[in-house]
PDB file of C-alpha atoms in Angstrom:
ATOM      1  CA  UNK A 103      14.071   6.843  -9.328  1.00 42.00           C
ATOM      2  CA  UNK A 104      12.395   4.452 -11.806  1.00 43.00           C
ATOM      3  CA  UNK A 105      11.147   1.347  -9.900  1.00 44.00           C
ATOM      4  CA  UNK A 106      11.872  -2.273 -12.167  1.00 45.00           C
ATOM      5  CA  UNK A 107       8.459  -3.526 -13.636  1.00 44.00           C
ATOM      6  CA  UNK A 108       6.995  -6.201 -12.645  1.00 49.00           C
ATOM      7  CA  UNK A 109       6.133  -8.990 -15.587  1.00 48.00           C
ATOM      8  CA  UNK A 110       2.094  -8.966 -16.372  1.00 52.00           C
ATOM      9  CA  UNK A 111       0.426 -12.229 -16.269  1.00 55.00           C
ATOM     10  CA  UNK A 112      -3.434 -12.265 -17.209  1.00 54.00           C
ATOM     11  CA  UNK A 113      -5.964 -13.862 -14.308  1.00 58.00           C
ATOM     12  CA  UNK A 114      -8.851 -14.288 -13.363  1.00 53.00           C
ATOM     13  CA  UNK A 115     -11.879 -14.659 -10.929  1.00 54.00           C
ATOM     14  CA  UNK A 116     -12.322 -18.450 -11.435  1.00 47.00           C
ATOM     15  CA  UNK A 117      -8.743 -18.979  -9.992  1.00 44.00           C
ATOM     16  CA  UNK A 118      -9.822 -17.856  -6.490  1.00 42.00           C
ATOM     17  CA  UNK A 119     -11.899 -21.630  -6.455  1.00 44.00           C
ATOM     18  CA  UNK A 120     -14.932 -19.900  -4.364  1.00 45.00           C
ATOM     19  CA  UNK A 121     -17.747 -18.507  -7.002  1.00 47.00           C
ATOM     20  CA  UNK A 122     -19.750 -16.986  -4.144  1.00 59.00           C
ATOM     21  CA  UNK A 123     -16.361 -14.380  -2.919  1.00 70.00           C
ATOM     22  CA  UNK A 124     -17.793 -10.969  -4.536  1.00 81.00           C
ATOM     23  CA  UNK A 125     -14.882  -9.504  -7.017  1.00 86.00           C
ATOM     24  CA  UNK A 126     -13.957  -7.129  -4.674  1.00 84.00           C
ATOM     25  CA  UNK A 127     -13.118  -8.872  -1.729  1.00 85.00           C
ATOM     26  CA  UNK A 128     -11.558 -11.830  -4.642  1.00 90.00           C
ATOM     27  CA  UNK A 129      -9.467  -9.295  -5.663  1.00 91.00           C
ATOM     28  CA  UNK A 130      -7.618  -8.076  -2.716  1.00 87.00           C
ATOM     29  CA  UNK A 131      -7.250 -11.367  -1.245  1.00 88.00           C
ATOM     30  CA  UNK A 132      -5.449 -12.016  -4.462  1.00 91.00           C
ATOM     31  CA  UNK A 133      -2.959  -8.809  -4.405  1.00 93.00           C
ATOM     32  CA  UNK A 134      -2.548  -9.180  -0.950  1.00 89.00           C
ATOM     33  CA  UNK A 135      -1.541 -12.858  -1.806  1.00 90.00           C
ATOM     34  CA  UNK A 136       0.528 -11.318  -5.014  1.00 91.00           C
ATOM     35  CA  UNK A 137       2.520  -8.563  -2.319  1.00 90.00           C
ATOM     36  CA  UNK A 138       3.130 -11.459   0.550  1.00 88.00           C
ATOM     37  CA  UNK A 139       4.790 -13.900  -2.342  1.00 90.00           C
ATOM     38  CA  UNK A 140       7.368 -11.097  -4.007  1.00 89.00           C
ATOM     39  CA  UNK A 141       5.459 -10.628  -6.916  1.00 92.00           C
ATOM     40  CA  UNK A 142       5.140  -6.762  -5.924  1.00 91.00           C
ATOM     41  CA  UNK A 143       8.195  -6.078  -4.036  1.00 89.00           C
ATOM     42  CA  UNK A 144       7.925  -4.183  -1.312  1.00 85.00           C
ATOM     43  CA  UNK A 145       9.119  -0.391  -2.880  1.00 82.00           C
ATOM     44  CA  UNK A 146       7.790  -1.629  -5.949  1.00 87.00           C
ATOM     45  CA  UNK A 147       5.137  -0.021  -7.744  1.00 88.00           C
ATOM     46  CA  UNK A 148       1.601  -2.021  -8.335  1.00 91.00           C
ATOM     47  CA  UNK A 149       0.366  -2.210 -12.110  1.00 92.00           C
ATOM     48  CA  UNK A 150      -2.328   1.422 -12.333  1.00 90.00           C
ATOM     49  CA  UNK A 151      -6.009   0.547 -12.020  1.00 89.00           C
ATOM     50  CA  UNK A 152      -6.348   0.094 -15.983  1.00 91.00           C
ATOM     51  CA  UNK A 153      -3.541  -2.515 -16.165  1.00 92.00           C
ATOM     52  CA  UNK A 154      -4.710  -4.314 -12.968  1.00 93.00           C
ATOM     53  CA  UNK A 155      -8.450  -4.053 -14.358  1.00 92.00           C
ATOM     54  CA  UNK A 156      -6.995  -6.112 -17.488  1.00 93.00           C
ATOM     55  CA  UNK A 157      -4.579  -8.332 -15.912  1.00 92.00           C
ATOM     56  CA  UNK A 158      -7.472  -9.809 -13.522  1.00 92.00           C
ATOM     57  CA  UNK A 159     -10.408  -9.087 -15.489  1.00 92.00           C
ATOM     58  CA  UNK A 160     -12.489  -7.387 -13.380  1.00 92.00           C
ATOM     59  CA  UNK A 161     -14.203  -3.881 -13.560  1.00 91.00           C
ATOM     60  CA  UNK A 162     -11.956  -0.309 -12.215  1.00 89.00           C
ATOM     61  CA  UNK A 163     -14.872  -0.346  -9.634  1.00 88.00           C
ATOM     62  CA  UNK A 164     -13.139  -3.372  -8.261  1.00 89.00           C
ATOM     63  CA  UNK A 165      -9.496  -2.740  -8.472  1.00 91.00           C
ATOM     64  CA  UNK A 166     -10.525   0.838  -6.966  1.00 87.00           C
ATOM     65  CA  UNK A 167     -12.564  -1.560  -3.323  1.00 86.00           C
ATOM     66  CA  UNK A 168     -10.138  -3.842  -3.891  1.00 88.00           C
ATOM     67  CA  UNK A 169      -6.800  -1.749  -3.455  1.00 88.00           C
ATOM     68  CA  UNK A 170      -8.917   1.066  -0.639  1.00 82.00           C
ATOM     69  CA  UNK A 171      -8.567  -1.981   1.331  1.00 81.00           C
ATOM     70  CA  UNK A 172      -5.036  -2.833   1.134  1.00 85.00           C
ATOM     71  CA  UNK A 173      -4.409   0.678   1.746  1.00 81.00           C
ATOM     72  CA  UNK A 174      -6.709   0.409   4.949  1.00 74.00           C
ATOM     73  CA  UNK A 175      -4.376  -2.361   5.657  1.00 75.00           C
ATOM     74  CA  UNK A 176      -0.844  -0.165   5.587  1.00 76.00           C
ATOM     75  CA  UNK A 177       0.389  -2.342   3.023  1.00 83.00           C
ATOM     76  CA  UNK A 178       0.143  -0.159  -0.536  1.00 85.00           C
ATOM     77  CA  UNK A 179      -0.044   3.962  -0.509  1.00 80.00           C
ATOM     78  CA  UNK A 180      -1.854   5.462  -3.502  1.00 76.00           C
ATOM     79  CA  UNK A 181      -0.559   8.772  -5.021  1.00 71.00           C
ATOM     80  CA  UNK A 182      -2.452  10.753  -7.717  1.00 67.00           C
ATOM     81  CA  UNK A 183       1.449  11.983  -9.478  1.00 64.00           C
ATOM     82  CA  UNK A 184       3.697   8.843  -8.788  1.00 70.00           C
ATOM     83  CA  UNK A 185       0.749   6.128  -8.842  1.00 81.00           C
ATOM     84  CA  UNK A 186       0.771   2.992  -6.077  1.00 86.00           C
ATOM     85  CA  UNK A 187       3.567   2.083  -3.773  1.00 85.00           C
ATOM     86  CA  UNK A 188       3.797  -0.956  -2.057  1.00 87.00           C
ATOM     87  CA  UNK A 189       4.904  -0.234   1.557  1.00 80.00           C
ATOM     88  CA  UNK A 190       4.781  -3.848   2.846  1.00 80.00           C
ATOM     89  CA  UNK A 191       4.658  -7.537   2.288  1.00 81.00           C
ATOM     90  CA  UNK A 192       1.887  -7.912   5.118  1.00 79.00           C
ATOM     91  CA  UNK A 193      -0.546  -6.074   6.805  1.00 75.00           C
ATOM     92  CA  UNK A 194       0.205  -3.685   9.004  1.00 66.00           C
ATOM     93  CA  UNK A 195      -1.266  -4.398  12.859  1.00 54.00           C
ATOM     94  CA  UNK A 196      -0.240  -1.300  14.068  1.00 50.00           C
ATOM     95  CA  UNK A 197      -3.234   1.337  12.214  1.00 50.00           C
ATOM     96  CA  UNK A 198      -1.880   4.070  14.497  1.00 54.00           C
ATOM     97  CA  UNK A 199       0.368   4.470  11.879  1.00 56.00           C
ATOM     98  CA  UNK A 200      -0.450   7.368   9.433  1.00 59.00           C
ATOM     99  CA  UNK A 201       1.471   7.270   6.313  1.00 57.00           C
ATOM    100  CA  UNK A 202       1.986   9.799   3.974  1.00 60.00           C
ATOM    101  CA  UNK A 203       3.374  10.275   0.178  1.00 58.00           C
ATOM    102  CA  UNK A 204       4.707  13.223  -0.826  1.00 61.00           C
ATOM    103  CA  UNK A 205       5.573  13.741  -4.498  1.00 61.00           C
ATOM    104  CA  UNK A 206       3.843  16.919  -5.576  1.00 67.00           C
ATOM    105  CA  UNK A 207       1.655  19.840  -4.732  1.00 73.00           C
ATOM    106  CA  UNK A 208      -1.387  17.592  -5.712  1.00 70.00           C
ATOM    107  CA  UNK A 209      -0.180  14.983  -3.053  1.00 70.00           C
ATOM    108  CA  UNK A 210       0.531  18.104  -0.840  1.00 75.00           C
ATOM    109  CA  UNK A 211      -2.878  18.780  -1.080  1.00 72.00           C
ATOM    110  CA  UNK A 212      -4.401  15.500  -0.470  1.00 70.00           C
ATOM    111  CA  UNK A 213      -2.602  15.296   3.235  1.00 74.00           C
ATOM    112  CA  UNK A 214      -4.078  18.623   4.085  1.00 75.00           C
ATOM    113  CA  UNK A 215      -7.551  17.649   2.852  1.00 75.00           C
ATOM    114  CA  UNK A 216      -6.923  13.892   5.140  1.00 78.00           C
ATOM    115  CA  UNK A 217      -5.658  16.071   8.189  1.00 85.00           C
ATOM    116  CA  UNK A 218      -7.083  19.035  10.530  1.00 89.00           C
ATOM    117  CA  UNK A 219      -5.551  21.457  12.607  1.00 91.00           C
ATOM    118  CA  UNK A 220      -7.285  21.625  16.216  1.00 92.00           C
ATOM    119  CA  UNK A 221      -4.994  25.259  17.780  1.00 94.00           C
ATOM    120  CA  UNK A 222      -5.177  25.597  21.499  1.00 93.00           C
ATOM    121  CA  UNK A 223      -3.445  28.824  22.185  1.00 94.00           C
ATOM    122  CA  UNK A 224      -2.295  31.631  19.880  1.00 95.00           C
ATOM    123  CA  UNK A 225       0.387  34.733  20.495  1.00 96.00           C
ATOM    124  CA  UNK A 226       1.965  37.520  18.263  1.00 97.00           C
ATOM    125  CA  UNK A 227       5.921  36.793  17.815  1.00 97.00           C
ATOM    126  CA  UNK A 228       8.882  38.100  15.685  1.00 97.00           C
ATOM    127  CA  UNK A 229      11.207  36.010  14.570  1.00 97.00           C
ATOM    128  CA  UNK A 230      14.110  35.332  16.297  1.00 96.00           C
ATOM    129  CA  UNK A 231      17.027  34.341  14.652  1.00 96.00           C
ATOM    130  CA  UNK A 232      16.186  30.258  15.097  1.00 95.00           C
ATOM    131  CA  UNK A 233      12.209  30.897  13.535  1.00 96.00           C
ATOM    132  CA  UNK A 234      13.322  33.594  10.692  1.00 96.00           C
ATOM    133  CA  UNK A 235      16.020  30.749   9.359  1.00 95.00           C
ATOM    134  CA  UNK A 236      13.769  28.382   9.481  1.00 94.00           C
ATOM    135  CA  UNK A 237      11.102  30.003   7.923  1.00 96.00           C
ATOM    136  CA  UNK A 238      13.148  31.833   5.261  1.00 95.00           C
ATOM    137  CA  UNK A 239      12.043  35.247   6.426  1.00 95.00           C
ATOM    138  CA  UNK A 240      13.844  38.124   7.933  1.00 95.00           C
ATOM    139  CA  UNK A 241      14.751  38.794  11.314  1.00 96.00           C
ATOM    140  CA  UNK A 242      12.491  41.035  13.393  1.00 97.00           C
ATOM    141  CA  UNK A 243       9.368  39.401  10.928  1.00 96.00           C
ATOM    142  CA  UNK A 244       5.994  40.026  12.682  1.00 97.00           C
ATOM    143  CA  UNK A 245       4.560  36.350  12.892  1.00 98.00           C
ATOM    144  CA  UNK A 246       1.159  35.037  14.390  1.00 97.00           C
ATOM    145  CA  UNK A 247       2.102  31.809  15.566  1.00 97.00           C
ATOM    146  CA  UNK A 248      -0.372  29.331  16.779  1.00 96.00           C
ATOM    147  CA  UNK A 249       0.170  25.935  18.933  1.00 95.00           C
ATOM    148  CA  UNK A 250      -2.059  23.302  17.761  1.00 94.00           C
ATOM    149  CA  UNK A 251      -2.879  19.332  17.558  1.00 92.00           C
ATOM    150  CA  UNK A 252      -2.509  17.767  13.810  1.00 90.00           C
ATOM    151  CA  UNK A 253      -5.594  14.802  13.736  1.00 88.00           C
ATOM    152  CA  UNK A 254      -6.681  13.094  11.280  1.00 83.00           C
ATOM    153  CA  UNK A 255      -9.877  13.358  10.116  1.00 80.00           C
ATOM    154  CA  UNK A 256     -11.146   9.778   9.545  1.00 74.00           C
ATOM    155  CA  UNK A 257     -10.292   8.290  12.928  1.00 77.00           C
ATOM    156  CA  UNK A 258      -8.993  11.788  15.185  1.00 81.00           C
ATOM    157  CA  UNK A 259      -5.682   9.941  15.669  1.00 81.00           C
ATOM    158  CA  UNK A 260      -3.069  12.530  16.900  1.00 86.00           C
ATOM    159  CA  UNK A 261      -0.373  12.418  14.860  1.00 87.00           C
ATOM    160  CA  UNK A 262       1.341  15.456  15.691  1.00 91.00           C
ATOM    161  CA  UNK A 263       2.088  19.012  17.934  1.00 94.00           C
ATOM    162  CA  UNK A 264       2.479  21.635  15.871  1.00 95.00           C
ATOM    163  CA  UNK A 265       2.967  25.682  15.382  1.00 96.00           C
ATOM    164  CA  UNK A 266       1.250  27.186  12.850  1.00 96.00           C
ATOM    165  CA  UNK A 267       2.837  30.687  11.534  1.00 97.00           C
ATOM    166  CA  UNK A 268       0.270  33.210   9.652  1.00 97.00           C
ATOM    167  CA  UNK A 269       1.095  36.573   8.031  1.00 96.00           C
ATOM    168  CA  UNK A 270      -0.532  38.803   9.854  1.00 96.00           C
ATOM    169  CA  UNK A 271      -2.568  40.291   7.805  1.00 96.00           C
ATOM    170  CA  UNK A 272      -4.736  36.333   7.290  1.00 96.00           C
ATOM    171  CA  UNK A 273      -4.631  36.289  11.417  1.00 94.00           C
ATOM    172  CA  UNK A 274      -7.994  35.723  11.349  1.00 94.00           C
ATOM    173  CA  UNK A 275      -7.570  32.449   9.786  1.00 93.00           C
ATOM    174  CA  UNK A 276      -7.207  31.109  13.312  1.00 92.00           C
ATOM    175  CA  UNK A 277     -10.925  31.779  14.441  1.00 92.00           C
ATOM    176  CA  UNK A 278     -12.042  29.017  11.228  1.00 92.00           C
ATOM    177  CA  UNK A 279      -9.709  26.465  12.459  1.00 91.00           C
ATOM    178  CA  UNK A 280     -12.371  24.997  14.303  1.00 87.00           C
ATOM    179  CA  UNK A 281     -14.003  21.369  14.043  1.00 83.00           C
ATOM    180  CA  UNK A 282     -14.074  19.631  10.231  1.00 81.00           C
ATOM    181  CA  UNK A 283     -12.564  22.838   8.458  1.00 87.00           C
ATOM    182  CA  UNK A 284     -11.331  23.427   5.196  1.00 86.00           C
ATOM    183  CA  UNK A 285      -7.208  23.251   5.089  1.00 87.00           C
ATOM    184  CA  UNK A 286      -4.896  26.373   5.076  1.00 89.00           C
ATOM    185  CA  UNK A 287      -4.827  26.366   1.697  1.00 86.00           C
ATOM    186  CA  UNK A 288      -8.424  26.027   0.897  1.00 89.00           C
ATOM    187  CA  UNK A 289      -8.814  29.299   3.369  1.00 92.00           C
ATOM    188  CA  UNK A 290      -6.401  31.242   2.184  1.00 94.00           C
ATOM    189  CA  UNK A 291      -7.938  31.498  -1.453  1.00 92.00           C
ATOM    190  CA  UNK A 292     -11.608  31.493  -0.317  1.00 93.00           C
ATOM    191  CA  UNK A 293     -11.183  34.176   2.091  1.00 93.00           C
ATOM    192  CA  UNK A 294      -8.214  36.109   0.798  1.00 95.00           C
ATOM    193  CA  UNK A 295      -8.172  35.057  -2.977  1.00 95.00           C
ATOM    194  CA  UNK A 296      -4.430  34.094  -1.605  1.00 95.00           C
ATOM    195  CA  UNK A 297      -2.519  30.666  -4.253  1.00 92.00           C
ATOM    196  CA  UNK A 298      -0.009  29.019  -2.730  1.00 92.00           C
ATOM    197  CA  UNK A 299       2.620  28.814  -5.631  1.00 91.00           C
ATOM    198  CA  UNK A 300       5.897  27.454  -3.675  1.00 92.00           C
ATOM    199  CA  UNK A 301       6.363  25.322  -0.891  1.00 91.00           C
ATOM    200  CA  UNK A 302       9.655  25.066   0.770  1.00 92.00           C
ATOM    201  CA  UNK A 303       9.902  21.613   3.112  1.00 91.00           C
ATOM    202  CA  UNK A 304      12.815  20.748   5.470  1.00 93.00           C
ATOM    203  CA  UNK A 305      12.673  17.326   7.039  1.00 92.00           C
ATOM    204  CA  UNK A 306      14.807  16.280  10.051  1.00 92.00           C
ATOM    205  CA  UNK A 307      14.700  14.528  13.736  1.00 92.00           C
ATOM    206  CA  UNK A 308      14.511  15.702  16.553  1.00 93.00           C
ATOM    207  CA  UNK A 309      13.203  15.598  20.392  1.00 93.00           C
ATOM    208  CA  UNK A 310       9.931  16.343  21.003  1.00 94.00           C
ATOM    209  CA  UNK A 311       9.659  20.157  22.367  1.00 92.00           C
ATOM    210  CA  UNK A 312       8.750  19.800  26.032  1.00 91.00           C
ATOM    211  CA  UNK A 313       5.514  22.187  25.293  1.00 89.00           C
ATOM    212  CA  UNK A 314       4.567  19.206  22.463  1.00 90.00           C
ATOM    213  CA  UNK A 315       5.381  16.630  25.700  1.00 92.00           C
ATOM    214  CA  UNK A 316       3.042  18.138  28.428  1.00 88.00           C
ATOM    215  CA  UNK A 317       0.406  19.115  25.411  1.00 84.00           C
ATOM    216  CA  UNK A 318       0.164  15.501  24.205  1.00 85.00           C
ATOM    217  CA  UNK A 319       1.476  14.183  27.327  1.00 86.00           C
ATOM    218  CA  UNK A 320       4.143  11.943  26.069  1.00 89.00           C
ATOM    219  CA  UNK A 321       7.052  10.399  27.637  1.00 88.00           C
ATOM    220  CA  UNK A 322       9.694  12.453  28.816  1.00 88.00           C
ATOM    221  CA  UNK A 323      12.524  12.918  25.827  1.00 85.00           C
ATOM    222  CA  UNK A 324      10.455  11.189  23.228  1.00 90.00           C
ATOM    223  CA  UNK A 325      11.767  11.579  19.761  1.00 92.00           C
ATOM    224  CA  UNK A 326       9.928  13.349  16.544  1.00 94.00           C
ATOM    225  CA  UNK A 327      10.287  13.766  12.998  1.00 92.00           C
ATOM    226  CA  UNK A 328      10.299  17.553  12.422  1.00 94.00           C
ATOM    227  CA  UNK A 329       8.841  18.860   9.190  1.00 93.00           C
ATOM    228  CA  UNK A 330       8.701  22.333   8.371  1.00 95.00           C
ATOM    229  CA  UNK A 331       6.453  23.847   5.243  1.00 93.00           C
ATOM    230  CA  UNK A 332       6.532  27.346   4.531  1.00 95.00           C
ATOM    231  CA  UNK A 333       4.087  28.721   1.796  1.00 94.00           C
ATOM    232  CA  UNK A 334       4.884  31.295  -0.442  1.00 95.00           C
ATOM    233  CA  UNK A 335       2.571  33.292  -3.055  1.00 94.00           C
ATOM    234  CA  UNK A 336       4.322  33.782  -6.531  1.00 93.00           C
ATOM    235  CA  UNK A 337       6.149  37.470  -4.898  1.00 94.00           C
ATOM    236  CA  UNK A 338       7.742  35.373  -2.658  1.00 93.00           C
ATOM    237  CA  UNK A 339       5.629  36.416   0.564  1.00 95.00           C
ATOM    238  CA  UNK A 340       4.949  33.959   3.297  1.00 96.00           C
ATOM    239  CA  UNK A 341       1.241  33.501   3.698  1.00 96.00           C
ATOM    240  CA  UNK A 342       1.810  30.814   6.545  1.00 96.00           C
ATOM    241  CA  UNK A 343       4.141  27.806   7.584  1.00 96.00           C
ATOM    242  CA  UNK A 344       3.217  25.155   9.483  1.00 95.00           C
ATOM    243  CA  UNK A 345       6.281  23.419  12.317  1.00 96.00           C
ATOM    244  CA  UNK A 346       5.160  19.758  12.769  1.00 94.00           C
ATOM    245  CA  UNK A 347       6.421  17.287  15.354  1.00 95.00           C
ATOM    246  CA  UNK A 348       5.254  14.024  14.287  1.00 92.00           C
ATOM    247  CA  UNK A 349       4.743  11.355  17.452  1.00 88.00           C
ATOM    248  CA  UNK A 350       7.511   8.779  17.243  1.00 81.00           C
ATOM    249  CA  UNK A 351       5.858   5.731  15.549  1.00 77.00           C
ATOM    250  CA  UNK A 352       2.093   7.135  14.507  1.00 76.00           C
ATOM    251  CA  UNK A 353       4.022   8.806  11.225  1.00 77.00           C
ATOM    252  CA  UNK A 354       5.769   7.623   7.907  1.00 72.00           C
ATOM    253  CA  UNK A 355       6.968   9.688   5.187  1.00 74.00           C
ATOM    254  CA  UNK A 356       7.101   8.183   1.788  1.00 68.00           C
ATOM    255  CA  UNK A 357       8.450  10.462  -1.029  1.00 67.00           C
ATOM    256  CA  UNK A 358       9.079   8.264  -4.767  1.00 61.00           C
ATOM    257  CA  UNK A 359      10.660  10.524  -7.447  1.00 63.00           C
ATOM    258  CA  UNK A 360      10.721   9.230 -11.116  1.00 57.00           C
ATOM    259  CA  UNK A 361      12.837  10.200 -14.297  1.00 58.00           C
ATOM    260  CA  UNK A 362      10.818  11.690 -16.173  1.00 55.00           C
ATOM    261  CA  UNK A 363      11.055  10.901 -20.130  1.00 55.00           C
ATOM    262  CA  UNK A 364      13.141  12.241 -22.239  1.00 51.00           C
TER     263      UNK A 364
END
C-alpha cells in the first residue's frame, strides 16, 4: 500500500542556531524534531538518503549517522526493498524491543544476519499430523528438530524460544550453531551448495509452549507471537524451518507492501 508523500521543503544546518553541533548529531535532532511535529507521520515513509541529503544539505555520510540513530532510538526502521518507515513519533524507552521489517527475501536475510540461534537440546522426530501441516510436508516426514534460544547479536537480548527443523541429510548443521555463526541460510550454501528459493511464513498468536516457559523462565501462560518459516529449494524440498515464539513485548513485526508501477 502506497504511503501519501510528504511535501519537501529545503533546510539547512544554520537553522539548528548552534554552529559548534557536528551535522550528524544536527541532523537527527532535526528529524527527530520533524517525526515528533507530524511532518513524518507515524506509518509514513521518510524522504531516501539522496532526497534527505538534498532537502537538508548535508553529505549521505550524515543522513546515513543521522537516521542509525533514530533507528537506535525505535522510532524509524530501515528496509533495503521498501526504504524507511517511521514507527513512532518519540523515542522508544523500552530498547528491549526488537523490531523487525519484513518485505522481501533481502529483508529476510538481514534479520537472520542481526539474529543467532543458541540450540540447547536436539532429537530425531516425524511429523505428526500438527508439525507435517505446519510445515507443509507429509506425514510420517523424518525431521531433526532442535530447541533453541533466538538472541540478538548486538546486545544478546532473548527475543525468542524456538524449534529449528533440518532435513536430515544437513543434520550436521546443528554442531555450527555455536557462538557468532553464520545464519541457516549462509550454512546451507557454504556447506551443502543448498539456495533457499521459497519461503513459506505463517504468522499467528498464541501461548507460550510450557517447554519455551521453564526454558526462558517466563510467567506462567504468557502470550507469544508464533511465526513459522519453512525453506524450500527450487524442487520444492524442505531444507529446514524454523518455529519461533517471540516473548510478549521484546518483538514487533512490521511488513509495508507497495503497488508496484504499472
Amino acid at each position: 500500500m502506497q504511503q501519501k508523500s510528504v511535501p519537501l521543503k529545503k533546510s539547512t544546518p544554520r537553522e539548528s542556531g548552534n554552529k559548534r553541533m557536528p551535522r550528524y548529531a544536527w541532523l537527527h535532532q532535526t528529524l527527530l524534531t520533524d517525526i515528533e511535529s507530524g511532518k513524518y507521520p507515524v506509518g509514513s515513509y521518510l524522504p531516501t538518503e539522496e532526497q534527505l541529503s538534498t532537502i537538508y544539505g548535508v553529505s549521505r555520510h550524515t543522513v546515513r549517522e543521522a537516521t542509525r540513530r533514530l533507528a537506535e532510538k525505535g522510532m524509524i526502521t530501515r528496509s533495503p526493498s521498501t526504504g524507511t518507515v517511521v514507527n513512532s513519533a518519540t523515542p522508544i524507552q523500552n530498547q528491549s524491543v526488537y523490531v523487525s521489517t519484513f518485505g522481501s527475501m533481502d529483508d529476510l536475510m538481514l534479520y537472520t544476519a542481526q539474529t543467532r540461534i543458541e540450540p540447547f537440546a536436539h532429537e530425531t522426530i516425524l511429523a505428526d499430523q500438527d508439525i507435517a501441516q505446519q510445515l507443509l510436508v507429509p506425514l510420517n516426514e523424518k525431521l531433526v528438530r532442535l530447541h533453541a534460544y533466538r538472541k540478538l547479536v548486538k546486545n544478546d537480548l532473548l527475543i525468542s524460544y524456538s524449534h529449528i527443523y533440518l532435513n536430515p541429510a544437513f543434520k550436521s548443521l546443528k554442531n555450527r550453531l555455536k557462538g557468532n555463526h553464520p545464519s541457516v541460510f549462509e550454512l546451507l550454501k557454504t556447506e551443502f551448495n543448498q539456495e533457499i528459493v521459497k519461503v513459506h511464513q505463517e504468522v499467528g498468536a498464541c501461548r507460550m509452549p510450557s517447554q519455551g516457559i521453564q526454558a526462558l523462565q517466563l510467567k506462567p501462560d504468557c502470550l507469544a507471537l508464533r511465526i513459522t518459516r519453512v525453506y524450500f529449494d527450487k524442487s520444492n524440498r524442505l531444507l529446514a524451518a524454523s518455529d519461533n515464539f517471540y516473548i510478549e513485548n521484546n518483538f514487533r513485526l512490521i511488513t509495508t507492501w507497495q503497488k508496484e508501477n504499472e
